[in-house]
Structures are given as structure tokens and as C-alpha cells.
Short mmCIF file of N, CA and C in Angstrom, two decimals:
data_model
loop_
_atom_site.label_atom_id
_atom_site.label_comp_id
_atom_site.label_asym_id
_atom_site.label_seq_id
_atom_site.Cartn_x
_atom_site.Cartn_y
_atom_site.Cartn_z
N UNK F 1 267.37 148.26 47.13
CA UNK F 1 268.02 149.14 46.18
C UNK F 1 267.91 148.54 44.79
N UNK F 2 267.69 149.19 44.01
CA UNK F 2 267.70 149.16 42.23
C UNK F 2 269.08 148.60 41.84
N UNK F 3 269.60 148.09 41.12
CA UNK F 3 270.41 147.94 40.41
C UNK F 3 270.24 147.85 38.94
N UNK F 4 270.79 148.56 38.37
CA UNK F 4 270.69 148.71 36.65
C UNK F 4 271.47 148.30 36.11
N UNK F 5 271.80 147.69 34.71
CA UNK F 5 272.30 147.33 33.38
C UNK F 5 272.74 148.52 33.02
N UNK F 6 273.78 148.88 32.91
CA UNK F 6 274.47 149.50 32.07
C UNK F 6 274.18 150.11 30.55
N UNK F 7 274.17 151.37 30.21
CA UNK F 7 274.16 151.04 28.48
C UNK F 7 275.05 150.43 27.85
N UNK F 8 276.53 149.87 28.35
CA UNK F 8 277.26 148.80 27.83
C UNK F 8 276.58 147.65 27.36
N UNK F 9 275.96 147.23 28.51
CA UNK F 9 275.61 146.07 28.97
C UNK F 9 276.94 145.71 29.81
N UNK F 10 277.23 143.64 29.84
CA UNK F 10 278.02 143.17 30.05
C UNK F 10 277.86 141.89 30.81
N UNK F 11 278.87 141.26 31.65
CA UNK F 11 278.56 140.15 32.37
C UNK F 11 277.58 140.36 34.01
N UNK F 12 276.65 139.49 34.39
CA UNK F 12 276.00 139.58 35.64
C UNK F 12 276.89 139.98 36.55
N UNK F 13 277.85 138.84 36.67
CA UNK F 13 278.95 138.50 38.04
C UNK F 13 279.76 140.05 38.03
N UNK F 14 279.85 141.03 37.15
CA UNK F 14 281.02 142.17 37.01
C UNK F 14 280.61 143.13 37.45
N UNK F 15 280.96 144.19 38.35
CA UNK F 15 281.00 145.29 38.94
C UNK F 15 280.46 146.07 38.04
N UNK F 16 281.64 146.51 37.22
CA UNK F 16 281.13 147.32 35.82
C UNK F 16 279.88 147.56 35.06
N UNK F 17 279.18 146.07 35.17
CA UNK F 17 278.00 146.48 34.70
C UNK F 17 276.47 146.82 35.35
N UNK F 18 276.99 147.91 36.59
CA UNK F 18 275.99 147.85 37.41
C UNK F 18 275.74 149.28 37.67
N UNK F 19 275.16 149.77 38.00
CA UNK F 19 274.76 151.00 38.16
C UNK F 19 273.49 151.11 39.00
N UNK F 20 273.60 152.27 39.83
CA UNK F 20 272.55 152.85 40.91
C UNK F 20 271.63 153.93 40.40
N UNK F 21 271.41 154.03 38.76
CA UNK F 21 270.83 154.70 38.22
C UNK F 21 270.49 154.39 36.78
N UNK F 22 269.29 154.56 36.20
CA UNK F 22 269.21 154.11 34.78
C UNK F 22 270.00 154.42 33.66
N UNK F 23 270.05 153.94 32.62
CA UNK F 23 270.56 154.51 31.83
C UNK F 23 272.16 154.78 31.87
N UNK F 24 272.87 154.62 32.63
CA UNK F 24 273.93 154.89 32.92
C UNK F 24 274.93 154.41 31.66
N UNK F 25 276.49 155.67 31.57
CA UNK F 25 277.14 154.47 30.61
C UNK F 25 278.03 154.00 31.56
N UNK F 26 278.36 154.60 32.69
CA UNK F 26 279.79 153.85 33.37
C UNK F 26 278.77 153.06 34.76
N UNK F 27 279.48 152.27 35.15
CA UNK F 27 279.18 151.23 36.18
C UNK F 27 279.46 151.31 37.25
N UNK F 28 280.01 150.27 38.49
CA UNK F 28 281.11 150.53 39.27
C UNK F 28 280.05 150.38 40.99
N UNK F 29 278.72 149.92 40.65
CA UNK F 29 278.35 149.77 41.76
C UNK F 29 277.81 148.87 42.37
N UNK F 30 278.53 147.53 41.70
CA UNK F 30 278.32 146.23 42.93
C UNK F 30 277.37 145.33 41.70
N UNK F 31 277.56 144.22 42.14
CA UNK F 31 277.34 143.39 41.66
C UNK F 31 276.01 142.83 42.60
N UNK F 32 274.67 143.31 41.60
CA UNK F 32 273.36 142.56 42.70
C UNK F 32 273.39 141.73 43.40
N UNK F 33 272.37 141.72 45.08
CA UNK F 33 272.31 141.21 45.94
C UNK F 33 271.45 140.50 45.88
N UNK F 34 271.13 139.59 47.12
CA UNK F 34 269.73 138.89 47.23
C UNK F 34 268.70 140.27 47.51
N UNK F 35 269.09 141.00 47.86
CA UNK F 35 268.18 142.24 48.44
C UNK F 35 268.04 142.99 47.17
N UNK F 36 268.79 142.86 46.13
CA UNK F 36 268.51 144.33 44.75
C UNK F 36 267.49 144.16 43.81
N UNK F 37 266.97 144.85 43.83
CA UNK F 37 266.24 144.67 42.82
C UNK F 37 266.74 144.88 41.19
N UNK F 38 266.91 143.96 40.55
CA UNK F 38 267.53 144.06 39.23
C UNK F 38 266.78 144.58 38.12
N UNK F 39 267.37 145.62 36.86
CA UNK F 39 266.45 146.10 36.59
C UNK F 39 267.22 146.61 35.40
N UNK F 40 266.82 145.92 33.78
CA UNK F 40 266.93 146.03 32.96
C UNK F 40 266.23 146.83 31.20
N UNK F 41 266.42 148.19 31.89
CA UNK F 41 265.58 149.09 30.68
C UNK F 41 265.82 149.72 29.46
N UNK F 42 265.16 150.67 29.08
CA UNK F 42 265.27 150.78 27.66
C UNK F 42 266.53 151.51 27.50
N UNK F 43 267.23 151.62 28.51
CA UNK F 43 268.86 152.39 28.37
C UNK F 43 269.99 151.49 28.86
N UNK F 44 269.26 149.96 29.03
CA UNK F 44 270.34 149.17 29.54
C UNK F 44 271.02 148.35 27.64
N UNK F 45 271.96 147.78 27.86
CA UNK F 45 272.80 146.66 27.25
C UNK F 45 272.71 145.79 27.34
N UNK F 46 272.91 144.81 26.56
CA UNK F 46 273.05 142.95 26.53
C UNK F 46 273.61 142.23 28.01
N UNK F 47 273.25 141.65 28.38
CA UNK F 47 273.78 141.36 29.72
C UNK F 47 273.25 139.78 29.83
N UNK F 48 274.50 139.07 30.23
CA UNK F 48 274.78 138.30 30.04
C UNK F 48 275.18 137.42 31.66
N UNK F 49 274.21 136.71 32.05
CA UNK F 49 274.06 135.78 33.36
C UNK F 49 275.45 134.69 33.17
N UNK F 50 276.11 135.15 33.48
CA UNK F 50 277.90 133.97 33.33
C UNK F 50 277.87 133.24 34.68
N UNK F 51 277.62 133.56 35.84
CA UNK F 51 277.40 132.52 36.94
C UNK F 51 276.12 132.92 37.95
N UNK F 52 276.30 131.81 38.75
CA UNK F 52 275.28 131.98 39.67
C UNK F 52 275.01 133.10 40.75
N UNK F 53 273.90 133.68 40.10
CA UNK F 53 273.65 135.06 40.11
C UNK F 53 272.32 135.33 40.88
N UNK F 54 272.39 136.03 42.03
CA UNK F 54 271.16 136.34 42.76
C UNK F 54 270.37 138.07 42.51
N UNK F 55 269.21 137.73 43.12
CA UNK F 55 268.58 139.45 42.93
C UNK F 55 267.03 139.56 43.38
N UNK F 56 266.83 140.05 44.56
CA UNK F 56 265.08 139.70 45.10
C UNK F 56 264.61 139.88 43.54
N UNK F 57 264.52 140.41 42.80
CA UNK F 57 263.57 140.53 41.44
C UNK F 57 264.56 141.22 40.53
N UNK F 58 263.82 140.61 39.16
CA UNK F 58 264.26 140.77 38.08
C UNK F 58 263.17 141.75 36.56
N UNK F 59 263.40 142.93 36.41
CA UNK F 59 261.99 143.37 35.91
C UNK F 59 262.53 144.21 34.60
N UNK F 60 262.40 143.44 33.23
CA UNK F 60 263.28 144.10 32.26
C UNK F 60 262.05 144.84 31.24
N UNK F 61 260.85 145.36 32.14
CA UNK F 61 260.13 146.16 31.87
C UNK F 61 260.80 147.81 30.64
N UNK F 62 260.81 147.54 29.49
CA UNK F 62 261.36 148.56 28.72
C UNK F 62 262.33 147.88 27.89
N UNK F 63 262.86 146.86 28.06
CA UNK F 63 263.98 146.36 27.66
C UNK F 63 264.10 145.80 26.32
N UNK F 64 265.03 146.46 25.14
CA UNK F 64 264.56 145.85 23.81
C UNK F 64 266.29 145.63 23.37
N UNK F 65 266.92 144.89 24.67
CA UNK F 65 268.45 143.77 24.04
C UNK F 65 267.59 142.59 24.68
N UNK F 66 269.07 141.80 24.59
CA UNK F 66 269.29 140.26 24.71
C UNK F 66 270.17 140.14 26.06
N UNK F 67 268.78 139.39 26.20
CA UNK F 67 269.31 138.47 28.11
C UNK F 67 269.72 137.44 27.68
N UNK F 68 271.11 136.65 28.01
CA UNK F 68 271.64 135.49 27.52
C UNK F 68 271.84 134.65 29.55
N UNK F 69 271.11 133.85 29.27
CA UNK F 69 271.21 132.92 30.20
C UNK F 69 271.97 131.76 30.23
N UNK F 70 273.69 131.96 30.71
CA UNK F 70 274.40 130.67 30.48
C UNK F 70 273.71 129.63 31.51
N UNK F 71 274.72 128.51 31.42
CA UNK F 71 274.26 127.13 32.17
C UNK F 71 274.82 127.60 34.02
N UNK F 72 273.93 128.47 33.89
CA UNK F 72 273.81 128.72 35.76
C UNK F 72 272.30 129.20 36.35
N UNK F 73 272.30 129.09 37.58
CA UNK F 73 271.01 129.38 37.90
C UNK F 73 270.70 130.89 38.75
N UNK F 74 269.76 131.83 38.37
CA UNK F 74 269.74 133.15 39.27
C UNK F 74 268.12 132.70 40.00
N UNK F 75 268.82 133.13 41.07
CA UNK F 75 267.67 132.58 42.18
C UNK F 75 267.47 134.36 42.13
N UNK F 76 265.86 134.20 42.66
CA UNK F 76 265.18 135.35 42.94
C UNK F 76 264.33 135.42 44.46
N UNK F 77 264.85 136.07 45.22
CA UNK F 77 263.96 137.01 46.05
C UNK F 77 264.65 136.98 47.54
N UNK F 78 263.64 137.55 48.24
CA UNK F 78 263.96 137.44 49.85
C UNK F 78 263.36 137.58 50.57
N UNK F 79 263.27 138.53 52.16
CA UNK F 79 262.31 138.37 52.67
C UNK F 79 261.06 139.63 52.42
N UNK F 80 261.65 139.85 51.74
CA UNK F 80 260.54 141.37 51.20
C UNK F 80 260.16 140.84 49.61
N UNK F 81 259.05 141.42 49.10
CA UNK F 81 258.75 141.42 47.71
C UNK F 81 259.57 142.07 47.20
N UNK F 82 259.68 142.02 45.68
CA UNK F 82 260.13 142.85 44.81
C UNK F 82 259.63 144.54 44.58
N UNK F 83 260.06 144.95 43.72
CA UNK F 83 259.37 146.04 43.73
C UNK F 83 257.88 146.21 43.40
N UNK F 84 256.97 146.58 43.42
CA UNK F 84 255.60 146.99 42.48
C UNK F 84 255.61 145.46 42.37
N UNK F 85 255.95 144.35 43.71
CA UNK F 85 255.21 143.16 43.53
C UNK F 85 255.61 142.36 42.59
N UNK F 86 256.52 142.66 41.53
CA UNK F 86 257.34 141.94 40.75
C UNK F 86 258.40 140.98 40.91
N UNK F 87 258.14 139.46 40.94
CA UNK F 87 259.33 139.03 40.87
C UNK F 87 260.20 138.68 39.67
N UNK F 88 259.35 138.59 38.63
CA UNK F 88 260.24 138.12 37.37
C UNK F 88 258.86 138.95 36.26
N UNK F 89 260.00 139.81 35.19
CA UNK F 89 259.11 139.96 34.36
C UNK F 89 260.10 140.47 32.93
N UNK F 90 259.60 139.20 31.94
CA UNK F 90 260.28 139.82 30.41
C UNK F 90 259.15 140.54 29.38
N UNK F 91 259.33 141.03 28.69
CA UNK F 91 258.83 141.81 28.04
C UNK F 91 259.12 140.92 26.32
N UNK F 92 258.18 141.58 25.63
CA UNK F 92 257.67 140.75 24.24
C UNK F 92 258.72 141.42 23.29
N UNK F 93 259.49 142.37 23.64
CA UNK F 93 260.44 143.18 22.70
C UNK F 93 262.07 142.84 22.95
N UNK F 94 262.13 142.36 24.25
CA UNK F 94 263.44 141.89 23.88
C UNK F 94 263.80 140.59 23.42
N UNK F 95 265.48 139.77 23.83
CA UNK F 95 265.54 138.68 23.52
C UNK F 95 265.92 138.19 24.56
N UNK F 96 265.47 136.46 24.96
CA UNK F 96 266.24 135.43 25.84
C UNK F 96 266.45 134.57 25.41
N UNK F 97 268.17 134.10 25.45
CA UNK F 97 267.87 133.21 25.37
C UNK F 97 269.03 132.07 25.85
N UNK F 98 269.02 130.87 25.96
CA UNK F 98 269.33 130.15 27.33
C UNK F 98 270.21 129.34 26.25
N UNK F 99 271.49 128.84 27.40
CA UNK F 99 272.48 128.04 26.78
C UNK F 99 272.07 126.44 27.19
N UNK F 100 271.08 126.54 27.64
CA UNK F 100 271.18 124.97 28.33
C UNK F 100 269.00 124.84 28.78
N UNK F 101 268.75 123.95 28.40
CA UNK F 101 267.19 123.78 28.81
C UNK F 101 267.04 123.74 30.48
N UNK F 102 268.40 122.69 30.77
CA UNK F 102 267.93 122.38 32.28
C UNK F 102 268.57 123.52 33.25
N UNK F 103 270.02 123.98 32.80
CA UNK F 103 270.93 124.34 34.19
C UNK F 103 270.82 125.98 33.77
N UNK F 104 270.24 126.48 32.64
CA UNK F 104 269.32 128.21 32.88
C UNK F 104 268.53 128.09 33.40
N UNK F 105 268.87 128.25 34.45
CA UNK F 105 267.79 127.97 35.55
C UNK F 105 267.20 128.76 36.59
N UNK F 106 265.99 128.97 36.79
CA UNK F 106 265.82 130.14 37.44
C UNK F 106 265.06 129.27 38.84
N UNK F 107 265.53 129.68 40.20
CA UNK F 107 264.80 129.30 41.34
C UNK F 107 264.18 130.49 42.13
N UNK F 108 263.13 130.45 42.27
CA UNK F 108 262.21 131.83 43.63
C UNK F 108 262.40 131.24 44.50
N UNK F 109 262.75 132.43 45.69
CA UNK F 109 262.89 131.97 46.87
C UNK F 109 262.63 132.45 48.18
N UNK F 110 261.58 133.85 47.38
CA UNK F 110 261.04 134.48 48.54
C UNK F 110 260.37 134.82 49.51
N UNK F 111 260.21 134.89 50.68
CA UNK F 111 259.87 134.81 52.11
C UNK F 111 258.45 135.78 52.36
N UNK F 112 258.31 136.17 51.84
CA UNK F 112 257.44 136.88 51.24
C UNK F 112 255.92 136.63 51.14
N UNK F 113 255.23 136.66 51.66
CA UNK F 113 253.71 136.59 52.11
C UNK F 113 253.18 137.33 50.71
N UNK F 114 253.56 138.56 50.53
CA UNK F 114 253.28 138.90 49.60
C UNK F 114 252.69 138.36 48.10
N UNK F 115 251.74 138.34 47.29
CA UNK F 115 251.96 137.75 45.97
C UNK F 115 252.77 138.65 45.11
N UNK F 116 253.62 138.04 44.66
CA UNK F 116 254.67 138.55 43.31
C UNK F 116 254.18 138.52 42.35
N UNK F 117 254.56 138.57 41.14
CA UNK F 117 253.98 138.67 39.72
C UNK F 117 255.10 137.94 38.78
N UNK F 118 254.85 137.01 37.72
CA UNK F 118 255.94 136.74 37.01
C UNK F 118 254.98 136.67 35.75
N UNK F 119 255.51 137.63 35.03
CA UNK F 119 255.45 137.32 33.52
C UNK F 119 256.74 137.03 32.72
N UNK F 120 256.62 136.58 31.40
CA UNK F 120 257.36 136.10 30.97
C UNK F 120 257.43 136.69 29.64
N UNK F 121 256.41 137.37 29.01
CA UNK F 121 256.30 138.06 27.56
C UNK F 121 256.33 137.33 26.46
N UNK F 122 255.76 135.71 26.44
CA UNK F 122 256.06 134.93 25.82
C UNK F 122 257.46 133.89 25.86
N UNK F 123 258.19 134.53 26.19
CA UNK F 123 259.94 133.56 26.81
C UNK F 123 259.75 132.19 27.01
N UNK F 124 260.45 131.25 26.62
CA UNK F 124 260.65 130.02 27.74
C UNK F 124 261.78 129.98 28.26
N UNK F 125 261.47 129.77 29.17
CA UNK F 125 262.40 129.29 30.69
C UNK F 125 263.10 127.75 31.03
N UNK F 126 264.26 127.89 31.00
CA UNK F 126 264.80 126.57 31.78
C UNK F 126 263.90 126.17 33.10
N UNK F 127 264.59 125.26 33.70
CA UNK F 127 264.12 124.65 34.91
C UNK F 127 263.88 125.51 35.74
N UNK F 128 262.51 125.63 36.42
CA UNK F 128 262.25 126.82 37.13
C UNK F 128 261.69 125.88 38.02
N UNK F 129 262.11 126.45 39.40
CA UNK F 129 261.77 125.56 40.82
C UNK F 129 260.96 127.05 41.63
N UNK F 130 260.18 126.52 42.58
CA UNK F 130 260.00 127.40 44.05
C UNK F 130 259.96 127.58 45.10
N UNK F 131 260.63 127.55 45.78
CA UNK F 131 261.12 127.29 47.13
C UNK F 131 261.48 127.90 48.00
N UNK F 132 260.53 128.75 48.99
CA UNK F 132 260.49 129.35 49.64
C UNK F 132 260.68 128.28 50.73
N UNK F 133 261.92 128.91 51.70
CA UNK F 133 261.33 129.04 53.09
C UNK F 133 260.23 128.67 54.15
N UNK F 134 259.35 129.88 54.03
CA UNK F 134 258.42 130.06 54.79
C UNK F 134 257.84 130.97 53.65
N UNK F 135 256.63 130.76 53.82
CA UNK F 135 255.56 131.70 52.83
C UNK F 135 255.56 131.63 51.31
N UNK F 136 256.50 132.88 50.62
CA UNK F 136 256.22 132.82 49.68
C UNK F 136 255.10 132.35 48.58
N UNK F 137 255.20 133.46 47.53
CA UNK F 137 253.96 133.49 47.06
C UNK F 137 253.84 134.08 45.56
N UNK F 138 253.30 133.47 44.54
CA UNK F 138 253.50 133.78 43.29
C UNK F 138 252.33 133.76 42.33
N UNK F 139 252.08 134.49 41.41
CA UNK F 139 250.94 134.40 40.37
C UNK F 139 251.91 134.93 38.99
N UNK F 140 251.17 134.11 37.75
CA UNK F 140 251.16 133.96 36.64
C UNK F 140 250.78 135.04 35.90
N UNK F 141 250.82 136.07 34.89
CA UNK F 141 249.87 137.11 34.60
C UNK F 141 250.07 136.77 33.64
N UNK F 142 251.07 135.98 32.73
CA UNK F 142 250.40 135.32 31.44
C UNK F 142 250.85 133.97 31.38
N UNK F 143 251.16 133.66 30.15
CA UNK F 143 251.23 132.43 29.87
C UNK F 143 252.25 131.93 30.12
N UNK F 144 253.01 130.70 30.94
CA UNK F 144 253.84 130.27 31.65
C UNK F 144 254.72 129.15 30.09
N UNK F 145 255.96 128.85 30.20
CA UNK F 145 256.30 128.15 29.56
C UNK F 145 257.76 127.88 29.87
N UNK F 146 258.03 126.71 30.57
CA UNK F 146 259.24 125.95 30.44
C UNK F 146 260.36 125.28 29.46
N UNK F 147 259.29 125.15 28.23
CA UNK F 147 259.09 124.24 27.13
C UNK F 147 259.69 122.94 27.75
N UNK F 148 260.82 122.24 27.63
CA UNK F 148 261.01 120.76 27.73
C UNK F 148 261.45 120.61 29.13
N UNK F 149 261.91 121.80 29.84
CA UNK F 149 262.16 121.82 30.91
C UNK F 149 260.95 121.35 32.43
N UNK F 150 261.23 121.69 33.65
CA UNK F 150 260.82 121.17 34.34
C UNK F 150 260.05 122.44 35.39
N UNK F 151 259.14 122.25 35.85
CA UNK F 151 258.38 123.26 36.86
C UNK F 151 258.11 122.65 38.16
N UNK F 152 259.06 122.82 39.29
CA UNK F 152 259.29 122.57 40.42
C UNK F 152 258.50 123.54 41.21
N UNK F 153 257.89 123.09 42.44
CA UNK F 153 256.89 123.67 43.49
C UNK F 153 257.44 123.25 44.47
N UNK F 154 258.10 123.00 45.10
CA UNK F 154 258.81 122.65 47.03
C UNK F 154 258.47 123.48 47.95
N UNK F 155 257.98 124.39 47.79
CA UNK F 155 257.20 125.32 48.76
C UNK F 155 257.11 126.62 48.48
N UNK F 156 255.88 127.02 49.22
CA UNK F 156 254.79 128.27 49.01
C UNK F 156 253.74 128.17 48.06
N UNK F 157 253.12 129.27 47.95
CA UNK F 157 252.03 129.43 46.72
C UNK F 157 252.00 129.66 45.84
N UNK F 158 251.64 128.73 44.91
CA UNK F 158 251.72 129.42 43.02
C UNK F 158 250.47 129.51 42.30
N UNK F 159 250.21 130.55 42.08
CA UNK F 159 248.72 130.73 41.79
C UNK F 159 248.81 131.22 40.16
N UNK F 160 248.45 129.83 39.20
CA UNK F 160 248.42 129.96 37.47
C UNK F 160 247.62 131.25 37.22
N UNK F 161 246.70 131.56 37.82
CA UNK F 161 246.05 132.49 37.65
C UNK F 161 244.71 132.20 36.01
N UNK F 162 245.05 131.22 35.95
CA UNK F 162 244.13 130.45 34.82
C UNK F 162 244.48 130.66 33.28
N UNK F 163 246.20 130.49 33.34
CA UNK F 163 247.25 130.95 32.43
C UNK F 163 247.75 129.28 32.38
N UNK F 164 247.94 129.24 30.70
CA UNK F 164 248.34 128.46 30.04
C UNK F 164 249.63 128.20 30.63
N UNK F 165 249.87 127.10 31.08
CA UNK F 165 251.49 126.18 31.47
C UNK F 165 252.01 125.08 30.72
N UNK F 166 253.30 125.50 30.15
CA UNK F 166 253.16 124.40 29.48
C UNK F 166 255.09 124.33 29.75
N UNK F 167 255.26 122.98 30.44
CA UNK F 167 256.72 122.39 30.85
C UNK F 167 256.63 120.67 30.54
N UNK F 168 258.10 120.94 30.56
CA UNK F 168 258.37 119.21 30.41
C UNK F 168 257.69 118.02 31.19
#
């Protein structure tokens, strides 16, 4: 299931800012799962990661607010892919940006044979680990960047795709 951002926006962890349909202004439908697919578009709000926050994928495809990543980590995935193969993807029009280099932290963790997709739209990323289970499987479609942070591999496949990486 989809889960959407609100046109409020608001906090990850809050009911309120969730919705089973785009664009929405009122909320009220759960706070993403390991199973939801999270999904931040051109009718969502500022939304704001306050704790440790899960969601098979994250795809803010359309999205022109600000993702604020406090000092917690949102793990991504499960035993299915994301949607359209997406596990993580920011876009060049909005904003991110992280309270902490190491503990915005993003971990993959899906089971998933599948290859996922993570772009980043230029973004850097806190500490990003991968750690699947069993399987899992990932490719680069652009240019990867941690900046001072750290790029962890503990299991499955990560395929750069012959994309610039550049981490602590």
C-alpha cells in the first residue's frame, strides 16, 4: 500500500500526516509500515523524519518541499521490491536535509531478489548501510554521495552501475 505526505506535511512517526491518497489535506491513515510504500509528491508538505521510521521504499518523485532528516535512522524495504523497483529516490527540486552526518541514517533491508533503484538527485546522505537478510539487491542510477559519512555493504548486491561514489 502507498502511503502519502499530506499537503500539511508534518512529523514521520504521526498518524495525521498520512494519507491513502495523493494530495490529500486531512490525514488519519497510519503511520508507514515496513510493507508501505512511502510516497512524497507534488501535493505533499514538509515532512519531517523525528524517529525511527520504516517504509519498503521511499520515492519523492514530484516533490518540490523539504525532507528534514533528524538524528534517526529509516530503514527501507522488505520482502517484496518497492514499487516500479524503487527503493530510494530524491529528486533535484526539492530539499534534504540532515541534522546529523552519522545518525540520518538510512539502512536497506530488502529481501528482495529483485534490483531496486536508488537515486538521490544530487542529495547527500548520512550513513547508509545494506543489509539484507537474504538476497537483496540494489543499483545506483546516478551519482551516489555520503559526503563524510560512511557506505556500509553487510549483505546483498550493490551494483554502482558506473556512478560516481563518493563517502567518508
Amino acid at each position: 500500500m502507498a502511503k502519502y505526505c499530506i499537503a500539511a506535511g508534518g512529523n514521520y512517526s504521526a498518524t495525521g500526516t498520512w494519507s491513502n491518497v495523493s494530495s490529500a489535506s486531512a490525514g488519519g491513515d497510519g503511520v508507514p509500515a515496513a510493507s508501505d510504500d512511502v510516497v512524497c509528491d507534488s501535493g505533499s508538505g514538509q515532512l519531517t523524519i523525528d524517529a525511527a521510521s520504516v517504509g519498503r521504499s521511499l520515492d519523492c518523485n514530484g516533490y518540490t518541499n523539504t525532507l528534514t532528516h533528524n538524528a534517526f535512522t529509516l530503514t527501507l524495504g522488505d520482502a517484496t521490491a518497492g514499487a516500479g523497483n524503487i527503493a530510494l529516490r530524491l529528486v533535484a527540486g526539492m530539499t534534504y536535509t540532515k541534522s546529523s552526518t552519522t545518525t540520518s541514517a538510512i539502512t536497506f533491508i530488502s529481501t528482495s531478489a529483485t534490483q531496486q533503484t536508488i537515486t538521490l538527485g544530487g542529495k547527500v546522505l548520512g550513513n547508509t548501510t545494506f543489509n539484507a537478510s537474504s538476497n537483496g539487491s540494489w543499483i545506483f542510477s546516478d551519482a551516489f554521495s555520503c559526503g563524510a559519512a560512511t557506505l556500509t555493504l553487510t549483505k546483498g548486491t550493490l551494483n554502482t552501475n558506473g556512478q560516481t561514489v563518493t563517502c567518508g
